[in-house]
XYZ file of C-alpha atoms in Angstrom:
577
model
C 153.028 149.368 60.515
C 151.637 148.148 63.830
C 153.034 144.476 65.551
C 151.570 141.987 62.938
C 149.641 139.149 64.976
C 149.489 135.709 64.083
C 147.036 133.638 61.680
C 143.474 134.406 62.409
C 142.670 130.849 62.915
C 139.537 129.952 64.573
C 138.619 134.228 64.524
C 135.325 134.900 63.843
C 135.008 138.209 65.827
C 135.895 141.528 63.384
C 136.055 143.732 66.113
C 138.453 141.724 67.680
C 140.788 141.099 64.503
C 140.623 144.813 64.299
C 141.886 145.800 67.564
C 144.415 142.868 68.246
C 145.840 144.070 64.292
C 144.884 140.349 62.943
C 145.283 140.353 59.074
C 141.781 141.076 57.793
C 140.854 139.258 53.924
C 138.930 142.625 52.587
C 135.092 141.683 51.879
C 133.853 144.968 51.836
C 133.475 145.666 48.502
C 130.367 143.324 48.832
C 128.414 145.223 51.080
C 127.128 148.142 48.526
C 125.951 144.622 46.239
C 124.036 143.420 49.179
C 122.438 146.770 50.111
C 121.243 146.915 46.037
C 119.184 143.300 46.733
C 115.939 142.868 48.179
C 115.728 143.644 51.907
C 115.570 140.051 53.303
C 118.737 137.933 52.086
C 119.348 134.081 52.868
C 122.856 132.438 52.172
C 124.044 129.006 51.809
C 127.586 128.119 52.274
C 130.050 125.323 53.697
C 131.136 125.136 56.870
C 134.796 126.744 57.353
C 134.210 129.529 54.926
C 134.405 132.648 56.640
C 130.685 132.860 57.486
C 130.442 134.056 60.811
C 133.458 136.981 60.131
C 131.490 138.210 57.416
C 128.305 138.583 59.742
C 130.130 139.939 62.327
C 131.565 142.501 60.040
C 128.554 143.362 58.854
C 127.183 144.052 62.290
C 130.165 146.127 62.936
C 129.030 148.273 59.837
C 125.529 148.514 60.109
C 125.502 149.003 63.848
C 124.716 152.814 65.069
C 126.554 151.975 67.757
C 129.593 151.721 66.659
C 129.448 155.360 64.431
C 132.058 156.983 66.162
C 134.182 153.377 65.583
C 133.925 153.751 61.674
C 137.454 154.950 60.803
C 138.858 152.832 63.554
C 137.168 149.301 61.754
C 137.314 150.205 58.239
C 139.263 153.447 57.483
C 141.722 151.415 55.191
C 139.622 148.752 53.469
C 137.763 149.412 50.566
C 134.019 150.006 51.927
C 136.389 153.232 54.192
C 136.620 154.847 51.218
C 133.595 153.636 49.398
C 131.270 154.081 52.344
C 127.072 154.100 51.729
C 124.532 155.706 53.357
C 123.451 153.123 55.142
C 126.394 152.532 57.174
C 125.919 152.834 61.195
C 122.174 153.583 60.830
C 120.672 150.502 62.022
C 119.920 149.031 65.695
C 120.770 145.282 64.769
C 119.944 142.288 66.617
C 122.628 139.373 65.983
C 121.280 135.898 66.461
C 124.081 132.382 65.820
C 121.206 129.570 66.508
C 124.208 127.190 66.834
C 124.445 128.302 70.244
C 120.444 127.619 70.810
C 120.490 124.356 72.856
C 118.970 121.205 72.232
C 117.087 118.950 74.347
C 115.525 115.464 73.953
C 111.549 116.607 74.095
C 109.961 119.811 72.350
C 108.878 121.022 75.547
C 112.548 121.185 76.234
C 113.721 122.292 73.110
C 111.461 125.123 73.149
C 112.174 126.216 76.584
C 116.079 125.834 75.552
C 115.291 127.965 72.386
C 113.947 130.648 74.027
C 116.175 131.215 76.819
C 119.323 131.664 74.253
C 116.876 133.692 72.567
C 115.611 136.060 75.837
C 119.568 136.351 77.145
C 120.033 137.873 73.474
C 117.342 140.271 72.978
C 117.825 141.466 77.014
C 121.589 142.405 75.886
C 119.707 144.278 72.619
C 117.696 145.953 75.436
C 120.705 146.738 77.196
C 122.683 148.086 74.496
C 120.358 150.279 73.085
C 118.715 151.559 75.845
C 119.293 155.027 75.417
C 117.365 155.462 72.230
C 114.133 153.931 73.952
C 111.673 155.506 77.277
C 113.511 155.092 80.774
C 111.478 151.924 81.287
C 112.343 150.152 78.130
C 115.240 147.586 79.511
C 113.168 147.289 82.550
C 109.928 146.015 80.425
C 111.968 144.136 77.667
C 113.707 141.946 80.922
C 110.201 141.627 82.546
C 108.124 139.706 79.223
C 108.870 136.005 79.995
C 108.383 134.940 76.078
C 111.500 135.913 73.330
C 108.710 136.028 70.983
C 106.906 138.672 72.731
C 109.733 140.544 73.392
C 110.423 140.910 70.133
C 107.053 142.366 69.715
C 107.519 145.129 72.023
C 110.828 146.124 70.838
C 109.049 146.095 67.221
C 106.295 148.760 68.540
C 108.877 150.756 70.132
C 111.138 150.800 67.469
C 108.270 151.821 64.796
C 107.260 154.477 67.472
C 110.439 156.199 67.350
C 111.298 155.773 63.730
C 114.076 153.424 63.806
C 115.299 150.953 61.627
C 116.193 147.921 62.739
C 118.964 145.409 61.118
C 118.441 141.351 61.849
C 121.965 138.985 60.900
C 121.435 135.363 61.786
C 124.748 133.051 61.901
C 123.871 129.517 61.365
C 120.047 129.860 60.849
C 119.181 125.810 60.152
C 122.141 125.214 63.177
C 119.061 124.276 65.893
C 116.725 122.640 63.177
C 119.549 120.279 61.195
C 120.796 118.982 65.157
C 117.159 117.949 65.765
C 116.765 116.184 61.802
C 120.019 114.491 62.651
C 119.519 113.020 66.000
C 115.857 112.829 66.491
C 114.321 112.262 62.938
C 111.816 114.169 60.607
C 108.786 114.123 63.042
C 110.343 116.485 65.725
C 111.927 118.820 62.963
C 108.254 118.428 60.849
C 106.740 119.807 64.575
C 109.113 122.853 65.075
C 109.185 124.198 61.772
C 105.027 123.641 60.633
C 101.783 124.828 61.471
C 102.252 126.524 65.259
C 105.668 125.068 65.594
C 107.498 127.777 67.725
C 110.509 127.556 65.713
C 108.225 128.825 62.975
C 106.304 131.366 64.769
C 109.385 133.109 65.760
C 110.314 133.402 61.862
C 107.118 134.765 61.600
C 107.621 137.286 63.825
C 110.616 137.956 62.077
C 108.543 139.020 58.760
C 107.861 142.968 59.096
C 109.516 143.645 62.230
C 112.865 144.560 60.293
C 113.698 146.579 57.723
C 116.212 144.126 56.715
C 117.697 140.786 57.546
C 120.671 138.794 56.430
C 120.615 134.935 57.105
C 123.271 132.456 56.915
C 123.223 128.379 56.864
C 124.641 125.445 55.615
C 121.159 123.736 54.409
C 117.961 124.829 52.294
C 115.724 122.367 54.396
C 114.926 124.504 57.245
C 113.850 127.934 55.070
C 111.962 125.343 52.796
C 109.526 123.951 55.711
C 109.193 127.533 57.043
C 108.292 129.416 54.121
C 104.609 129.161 54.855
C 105.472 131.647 58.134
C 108.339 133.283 56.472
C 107.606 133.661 52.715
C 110.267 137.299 51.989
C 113.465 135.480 51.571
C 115.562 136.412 48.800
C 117.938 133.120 48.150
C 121.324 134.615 46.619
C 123.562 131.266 47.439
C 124.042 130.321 43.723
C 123.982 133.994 42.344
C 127.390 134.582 40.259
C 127.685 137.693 41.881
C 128.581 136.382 45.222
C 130.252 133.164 43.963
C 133.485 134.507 45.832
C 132.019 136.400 49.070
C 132.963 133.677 50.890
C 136.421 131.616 51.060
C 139.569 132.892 49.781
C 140.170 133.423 45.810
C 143.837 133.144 45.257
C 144.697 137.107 44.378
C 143.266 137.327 48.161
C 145.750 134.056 49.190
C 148.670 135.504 47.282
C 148.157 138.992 49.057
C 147.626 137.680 52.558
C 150.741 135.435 51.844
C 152.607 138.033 50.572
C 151.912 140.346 53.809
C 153.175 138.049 56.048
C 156.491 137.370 53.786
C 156.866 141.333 53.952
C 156.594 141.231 57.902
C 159.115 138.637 57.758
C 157.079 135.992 59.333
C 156.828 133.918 56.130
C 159.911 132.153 54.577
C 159.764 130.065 50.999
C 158.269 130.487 47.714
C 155.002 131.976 47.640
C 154.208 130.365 44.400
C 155.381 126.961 45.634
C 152.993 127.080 48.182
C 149.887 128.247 46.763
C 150.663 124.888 43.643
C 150.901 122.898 47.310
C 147.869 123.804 48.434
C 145.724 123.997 45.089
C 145.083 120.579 45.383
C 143.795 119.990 48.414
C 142.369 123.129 49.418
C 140.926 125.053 46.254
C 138.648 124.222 43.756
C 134.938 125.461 45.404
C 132.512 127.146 42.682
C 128.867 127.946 43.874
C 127.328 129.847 40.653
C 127.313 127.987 37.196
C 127.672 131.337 35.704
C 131.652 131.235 37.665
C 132.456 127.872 36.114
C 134.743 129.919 34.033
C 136.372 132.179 36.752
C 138.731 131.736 39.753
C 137.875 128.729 42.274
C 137.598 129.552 45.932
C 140.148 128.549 48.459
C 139.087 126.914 52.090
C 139.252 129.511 54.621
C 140.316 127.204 57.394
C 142.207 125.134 55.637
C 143.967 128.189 53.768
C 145.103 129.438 56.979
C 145.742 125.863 58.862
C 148.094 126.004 56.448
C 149.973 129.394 56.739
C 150.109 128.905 60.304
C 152.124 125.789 59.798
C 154.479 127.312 57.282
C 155.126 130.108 59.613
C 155.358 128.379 62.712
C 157.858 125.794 61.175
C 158.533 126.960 57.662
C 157.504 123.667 55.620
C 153.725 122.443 55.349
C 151.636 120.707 57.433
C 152.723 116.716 58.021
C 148.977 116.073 57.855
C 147.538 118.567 55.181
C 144.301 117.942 56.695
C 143.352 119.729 59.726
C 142.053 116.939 62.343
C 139.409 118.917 62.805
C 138.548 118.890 59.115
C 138.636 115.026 59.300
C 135.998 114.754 61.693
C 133.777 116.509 58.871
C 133.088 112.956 57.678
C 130.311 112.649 59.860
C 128.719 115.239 57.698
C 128.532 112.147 55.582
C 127.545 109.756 58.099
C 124.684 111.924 58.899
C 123.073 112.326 55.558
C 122.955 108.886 54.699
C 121.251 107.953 58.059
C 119.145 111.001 58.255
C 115.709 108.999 57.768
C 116.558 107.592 60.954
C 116.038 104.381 59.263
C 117.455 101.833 56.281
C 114.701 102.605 53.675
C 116.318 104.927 51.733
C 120.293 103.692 53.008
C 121.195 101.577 49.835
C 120.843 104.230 47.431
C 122.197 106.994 49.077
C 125.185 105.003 49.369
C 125.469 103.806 46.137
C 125.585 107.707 45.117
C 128.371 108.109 47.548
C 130.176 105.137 46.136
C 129.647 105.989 42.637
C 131.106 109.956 43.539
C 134.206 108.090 45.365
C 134.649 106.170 42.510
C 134.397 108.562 39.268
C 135.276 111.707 41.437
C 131.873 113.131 39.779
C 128.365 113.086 39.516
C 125.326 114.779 37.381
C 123.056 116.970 39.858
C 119.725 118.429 39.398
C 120.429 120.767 42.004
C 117.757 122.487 44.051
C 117.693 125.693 45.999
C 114.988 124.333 48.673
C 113.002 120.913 49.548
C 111.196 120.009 52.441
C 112.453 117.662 54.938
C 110.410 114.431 54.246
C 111.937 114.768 50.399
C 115.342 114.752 51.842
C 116.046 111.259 50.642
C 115.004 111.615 47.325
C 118.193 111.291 44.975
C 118.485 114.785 43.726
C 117.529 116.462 46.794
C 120.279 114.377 48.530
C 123.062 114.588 45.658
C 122.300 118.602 46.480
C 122.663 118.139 50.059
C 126.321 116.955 49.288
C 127.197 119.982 47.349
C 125.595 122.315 50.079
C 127.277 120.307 52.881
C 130.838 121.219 50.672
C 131.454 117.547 50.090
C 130.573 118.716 45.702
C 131.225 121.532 43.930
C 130.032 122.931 40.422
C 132.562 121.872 37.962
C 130.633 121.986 34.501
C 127.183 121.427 32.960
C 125.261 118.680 30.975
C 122.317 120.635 29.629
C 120.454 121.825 33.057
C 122.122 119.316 34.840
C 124.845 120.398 36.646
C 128.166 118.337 36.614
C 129.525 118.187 40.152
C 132.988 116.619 41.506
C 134.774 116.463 44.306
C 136.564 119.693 45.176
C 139.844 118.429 46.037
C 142.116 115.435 48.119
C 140.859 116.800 51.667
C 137.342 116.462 50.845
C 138.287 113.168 48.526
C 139.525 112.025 51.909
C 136.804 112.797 53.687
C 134.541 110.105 51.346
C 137.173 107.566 51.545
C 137.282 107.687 55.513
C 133.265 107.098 55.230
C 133.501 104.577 53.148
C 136.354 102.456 55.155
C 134.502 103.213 58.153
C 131.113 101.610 56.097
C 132.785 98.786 54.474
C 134.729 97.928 58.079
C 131.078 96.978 59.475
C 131.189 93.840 57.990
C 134.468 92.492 57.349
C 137.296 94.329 59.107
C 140.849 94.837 57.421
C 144.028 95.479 59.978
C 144.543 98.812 58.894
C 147.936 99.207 60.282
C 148.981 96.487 58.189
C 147.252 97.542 55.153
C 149.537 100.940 55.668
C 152.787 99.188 55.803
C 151.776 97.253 52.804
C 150.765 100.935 50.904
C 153.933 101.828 52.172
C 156.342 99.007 50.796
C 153.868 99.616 47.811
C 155.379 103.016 47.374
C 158.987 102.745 48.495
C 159.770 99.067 47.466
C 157.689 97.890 44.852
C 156.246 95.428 46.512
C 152.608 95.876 45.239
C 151.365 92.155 45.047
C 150.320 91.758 48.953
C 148.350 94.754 49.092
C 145.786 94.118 46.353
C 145.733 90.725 47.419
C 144.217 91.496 50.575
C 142.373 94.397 49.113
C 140.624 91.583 47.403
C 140.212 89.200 50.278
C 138.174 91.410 51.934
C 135.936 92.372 48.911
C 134.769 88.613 48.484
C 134.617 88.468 52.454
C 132.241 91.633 52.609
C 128.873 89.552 51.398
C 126.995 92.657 52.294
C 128.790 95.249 50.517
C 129.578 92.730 47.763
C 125.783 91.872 47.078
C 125.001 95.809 46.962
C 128.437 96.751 45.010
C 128.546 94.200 42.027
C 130.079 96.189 39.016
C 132.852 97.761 37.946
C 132.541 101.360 39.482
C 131.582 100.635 43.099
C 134.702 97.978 43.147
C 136.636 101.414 42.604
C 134.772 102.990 45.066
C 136.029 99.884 47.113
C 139.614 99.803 46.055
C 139.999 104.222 46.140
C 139.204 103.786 49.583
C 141.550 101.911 51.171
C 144.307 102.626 48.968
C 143.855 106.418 50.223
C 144.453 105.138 53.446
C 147.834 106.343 53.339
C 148.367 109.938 51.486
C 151.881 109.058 49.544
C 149.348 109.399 46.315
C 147.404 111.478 44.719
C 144.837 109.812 42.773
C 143.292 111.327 40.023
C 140.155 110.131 38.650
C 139.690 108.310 35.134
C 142.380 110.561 34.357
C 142.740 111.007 30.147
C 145.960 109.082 28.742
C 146.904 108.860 25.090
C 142.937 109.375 24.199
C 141.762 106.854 26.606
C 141.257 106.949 30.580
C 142.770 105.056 33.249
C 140.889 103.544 36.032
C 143.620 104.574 38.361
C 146.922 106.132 38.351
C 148.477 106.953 41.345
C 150.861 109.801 40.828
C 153.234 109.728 43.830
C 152.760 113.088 45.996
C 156.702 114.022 45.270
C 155.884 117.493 46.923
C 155.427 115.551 50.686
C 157.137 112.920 49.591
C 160.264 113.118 47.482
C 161.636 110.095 47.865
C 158.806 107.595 46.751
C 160.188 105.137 44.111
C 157.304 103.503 42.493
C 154.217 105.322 40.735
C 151.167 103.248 39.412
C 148.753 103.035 36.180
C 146.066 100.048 37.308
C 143.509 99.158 34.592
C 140.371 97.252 36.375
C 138.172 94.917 35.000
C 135.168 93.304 36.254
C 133.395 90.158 34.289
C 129.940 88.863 35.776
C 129.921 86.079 37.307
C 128.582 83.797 34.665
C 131.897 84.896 31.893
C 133.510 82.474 30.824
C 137.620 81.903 30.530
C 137.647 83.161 26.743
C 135.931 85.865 27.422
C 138.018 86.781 30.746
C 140.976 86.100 28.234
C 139.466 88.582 26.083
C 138.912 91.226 28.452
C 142.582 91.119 29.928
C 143.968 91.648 26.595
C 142.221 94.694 26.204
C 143.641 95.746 29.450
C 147.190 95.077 29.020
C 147.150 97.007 25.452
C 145.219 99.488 27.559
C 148.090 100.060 30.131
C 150.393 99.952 27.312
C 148.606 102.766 25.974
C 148.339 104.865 28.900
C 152.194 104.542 29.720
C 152.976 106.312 26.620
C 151.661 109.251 27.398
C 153.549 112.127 27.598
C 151.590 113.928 30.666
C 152.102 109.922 32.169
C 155.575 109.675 31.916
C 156.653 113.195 32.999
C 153.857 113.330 36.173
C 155.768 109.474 36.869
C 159.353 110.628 36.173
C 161.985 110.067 38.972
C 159.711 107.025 39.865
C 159.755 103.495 38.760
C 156.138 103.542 36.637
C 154.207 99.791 37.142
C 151.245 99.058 34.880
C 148.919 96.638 36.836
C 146.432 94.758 35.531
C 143.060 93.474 37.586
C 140.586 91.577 36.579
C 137.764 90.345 38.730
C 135.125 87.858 37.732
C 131.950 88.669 40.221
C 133.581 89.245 43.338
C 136.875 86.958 42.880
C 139.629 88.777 41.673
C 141.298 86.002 38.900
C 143.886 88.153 37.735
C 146.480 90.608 39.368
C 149.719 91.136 36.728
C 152.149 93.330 35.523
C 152.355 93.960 32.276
């Protein structure tokens, strides 16, 4: 066995993870599938899910260039022994559009474009040089326009006979930075009639004899399909459900090669329960519902590296740089640039942060002006990662959130949102979550939980009922991660509003673990009825605390069943029962 390297982290280059001896998750076994599909293939996945590798591996294979390299790359995964015939035949020209620019005018944009896109397709010139005429660098360098050097490599190439591979990394990269920042009318000019976003797709149609896109968003193919119509969208195909991210045979084996090289110390096992929760859980077909989930790439090996560098898991199981991802979610809801659409995009976040689920009608494309409308937005969230398939409802599909990091990811949104109007001292609200957990002392904390529900008038007027006062409540109490709160989870044949089973794992020494039972009156209810209501609670919590799941999840732990009762936006009771 050669030196084993470190974790991968951050590695998107194959060539380079081959050389340096970087652990390599085997995708190979994919690439006979892909050649069996039509010729021009679009993908959507998540960020941080092994995209970019998978291209780059795929350029590795394809590329004639790299012939004599074949044994060297992929003499001991599968596609080595399994190898096709269209392996090293192509002359491909690799594209990642995040790296495109942007500018503030289309003038600039386009001239921004098309210089990322010249310095790539003069280093295509370069490379392949020797299969072309003497002057063929020399006239590729000399044509001022990308587009039009793409047109002379395209007679060329048909003149000689050969074939000619396009991958694109982060297709909608360009287009999504200019919806984002600078609204639907810029993106609507770029991507319709002579847009020259769109003409270069259009270019793209019958110049290659195949091409493999990747993306985290149907919008952009959507408004170009007029110019480029030959797309072949295999995102939600069962078939690929697992192409991308980590299932957990491929965790257990990649775990299990660096306890062999004695890098790794622990319980394999152990760690892959540890992780499950906050890393696993993706599904992208409805036809996989029933099989294996799909592990976070990143966060799969953000993890490893922390085990192996100091032999426990990570303080923070989320990576910073997966925290940031919340702006993901701060984008979407603004992404009309104005408030119009605002309130009920965020009451479908709230409602998802509340129940932890959400019915989709989910759609493979949509233009960019129907990007607010409900369904094409609820399927923005599960494209963006922030959802995942997790059942059906006749064609709807039933979509949750796929575990704590991304659960945290809502919650931070929805602290930042709610901290517009009335701001909380969040370093006091964590020692209060943390006397909470370790003392008991749980009375102060939902006290001025509620204080600043009645104080936010403009979250309050938009949030009366029941489930956005969850949304409300999950939110801050996540601010600190000594739970792990499951949603409306089932107890004794009924469901709990909350219970917050201590994370014993990070955590062993918490002493108190919560059932809370919430209810919410109008404003108008009167005492008997609020009387009423609170009885049905307390024989509620009794209920739930009896169960056997309850009681053995709590154990080692002080259980408290809280009761809490709001009547319009003043909370009248907060008990113990």
């Amino acid at each position: 066995m050669n030196q084993v390297k470190g974790i991968p982290y951050g590695i998107s280059d194959f060539n380079r993870m081959r050389n340096e001896n970087f652990y390599f998750v085997d995708k190979t076994m994919y690439l006979p599938l892909i050649e069996k599909m039509p010729s021009y293939l679009f993908l959507i996945r998540p960020r941080r899910f092994g995209k970019s590798l998978f291209l780059s591996m795929m350029r590795t294979y394809y590329d004639i260039l790299q012939r004599d390299n074949f044994d060297k790359y992929f003499g001991d995964l599968w596609i080595g022994a399994h190898p096709t015939d269209q392996r090293n035949r192509f002359q491909v020209l690799y594209f990642d559009f995040s790296k495109a620019g942007s500018s503030r005018f289309e003038t600039d944009l386009m001239t921004s474009f098309n210089d990322y896109c010249n310095i790539i397709i003069n280093q295509f010139a370069h490379e392949y040089a020797p299969f072309y005429d003497p002057d063929f660098k020399t006239e590729v360098h000399g044509i001022e326009s990308a587009k039009a050097k793409l047109a002379y490599i395209e007679v060329k190439a048909r003149e000689k006979g050969y074939p000619l591979y396009l991958i694109v990394d982060e297709y909608d990269n360009f287009t999504n930075v200019i919806l984002s920042e600078y609204g639907q009318k810029m993106f609507h000019d770029l991507t319709h009639a002579s847009g020259f976003y769109r003409e270069y797709f259009k270019q793209f149609k019958g110049m290659f004899d195949r091409i493999f896109m990747m993306g985290v968003s149907p919008v952009t193919l959507d408004d170009l399909s007029s110019g480029y119509n030959i797309d072949w969208n295999i995102s939600v195909d069962p078939r690929f459900n697992a192409m991308m991210g980590f299932d957990e045979t491929e965790v257990c084996e990649m775990f299990l090669y660096y306890q062999q090289s004695g890098l790794l110390q622990g319980d394999i096992e152990f760690m892959i329960t540890e992780m499950k929760p906050w890393y696993d859980n993706y599904c992208f077909a409805r036809m996989s519902l029933d099989n294996d989930r799909v592990f976070n790439c990143d966060m799969t090996l953000y993890y490893l590296r922390n085990q192996i560098d100091f032999h426990r898991a990570p303080v923070e199981m989320v990576d910073k740089n997966i925290r940031t991802d919340y702006s993901k979610l701060k984008m979407l809801a603004r992404i009309d640039h104005d408030n119009t659409h605002e309130g009920t995009r965020m009451s479908t976040i709230e409602e998802i942060a509340a129940k932890g689920e959400i019915l989709v009608d989910l759609h493979t494309s949509f233009p960019a002006e129907r990007v607010t409308d409900i369904d094409n937005f609820r399927s923005l969230l599960y494209y963006y990662g922030l959802l995942t398939m997790c059942g059906t409802r006749g064609d709807l599909v039933r979509m949750c959130i796929p575990n704590h990091c991304v659960r945290e990811q809502y919650f931070g949104f929805l602290r930042d949102y709610y901290q517009r109007e009335s701001s909380i001292d969040l370093h006091y609200l964590n020692v209060m979550l943390t006397d909470l957990a370790y003392d008991g002392h749980w009375k102060p904390f939902f006290e001025t939980i509620a204080r600043a529900y009645r104080e936010n008038s403009s979250v309050r007027d938009a949030m009366e009922g029941e489930r956005n006062l969850q949304g409300f409540l999950k939110a801050y109490l996540a601010l600190a991660s000594y739970y792990l709160m499951e949603p409306e989870l089932e107890m004794n044949y009924g469901y709990c509003d909350f219970f917050l089973l201590p994370d014993k794992q990070r955590y062993p020494d918490i002493k108190h673990s919560y059932i809370l039972e919430l209810k919410y009156a109008g404003r108008t209810a009167t005492d008997a009825e609020l009387e009423t209501q609170a009885e049905e609670g307390r024989c509620q919590l009794l209920q739930y605390s009896e169960d056997k799941i309850a009681r053995r999840l709590a154990e080692g732990t002080e259980l408290h069943r809280l009761l809490l009762q709001f009547r319009g936006w003043d909370m009248v009771k907060c008990e113990e029962v």
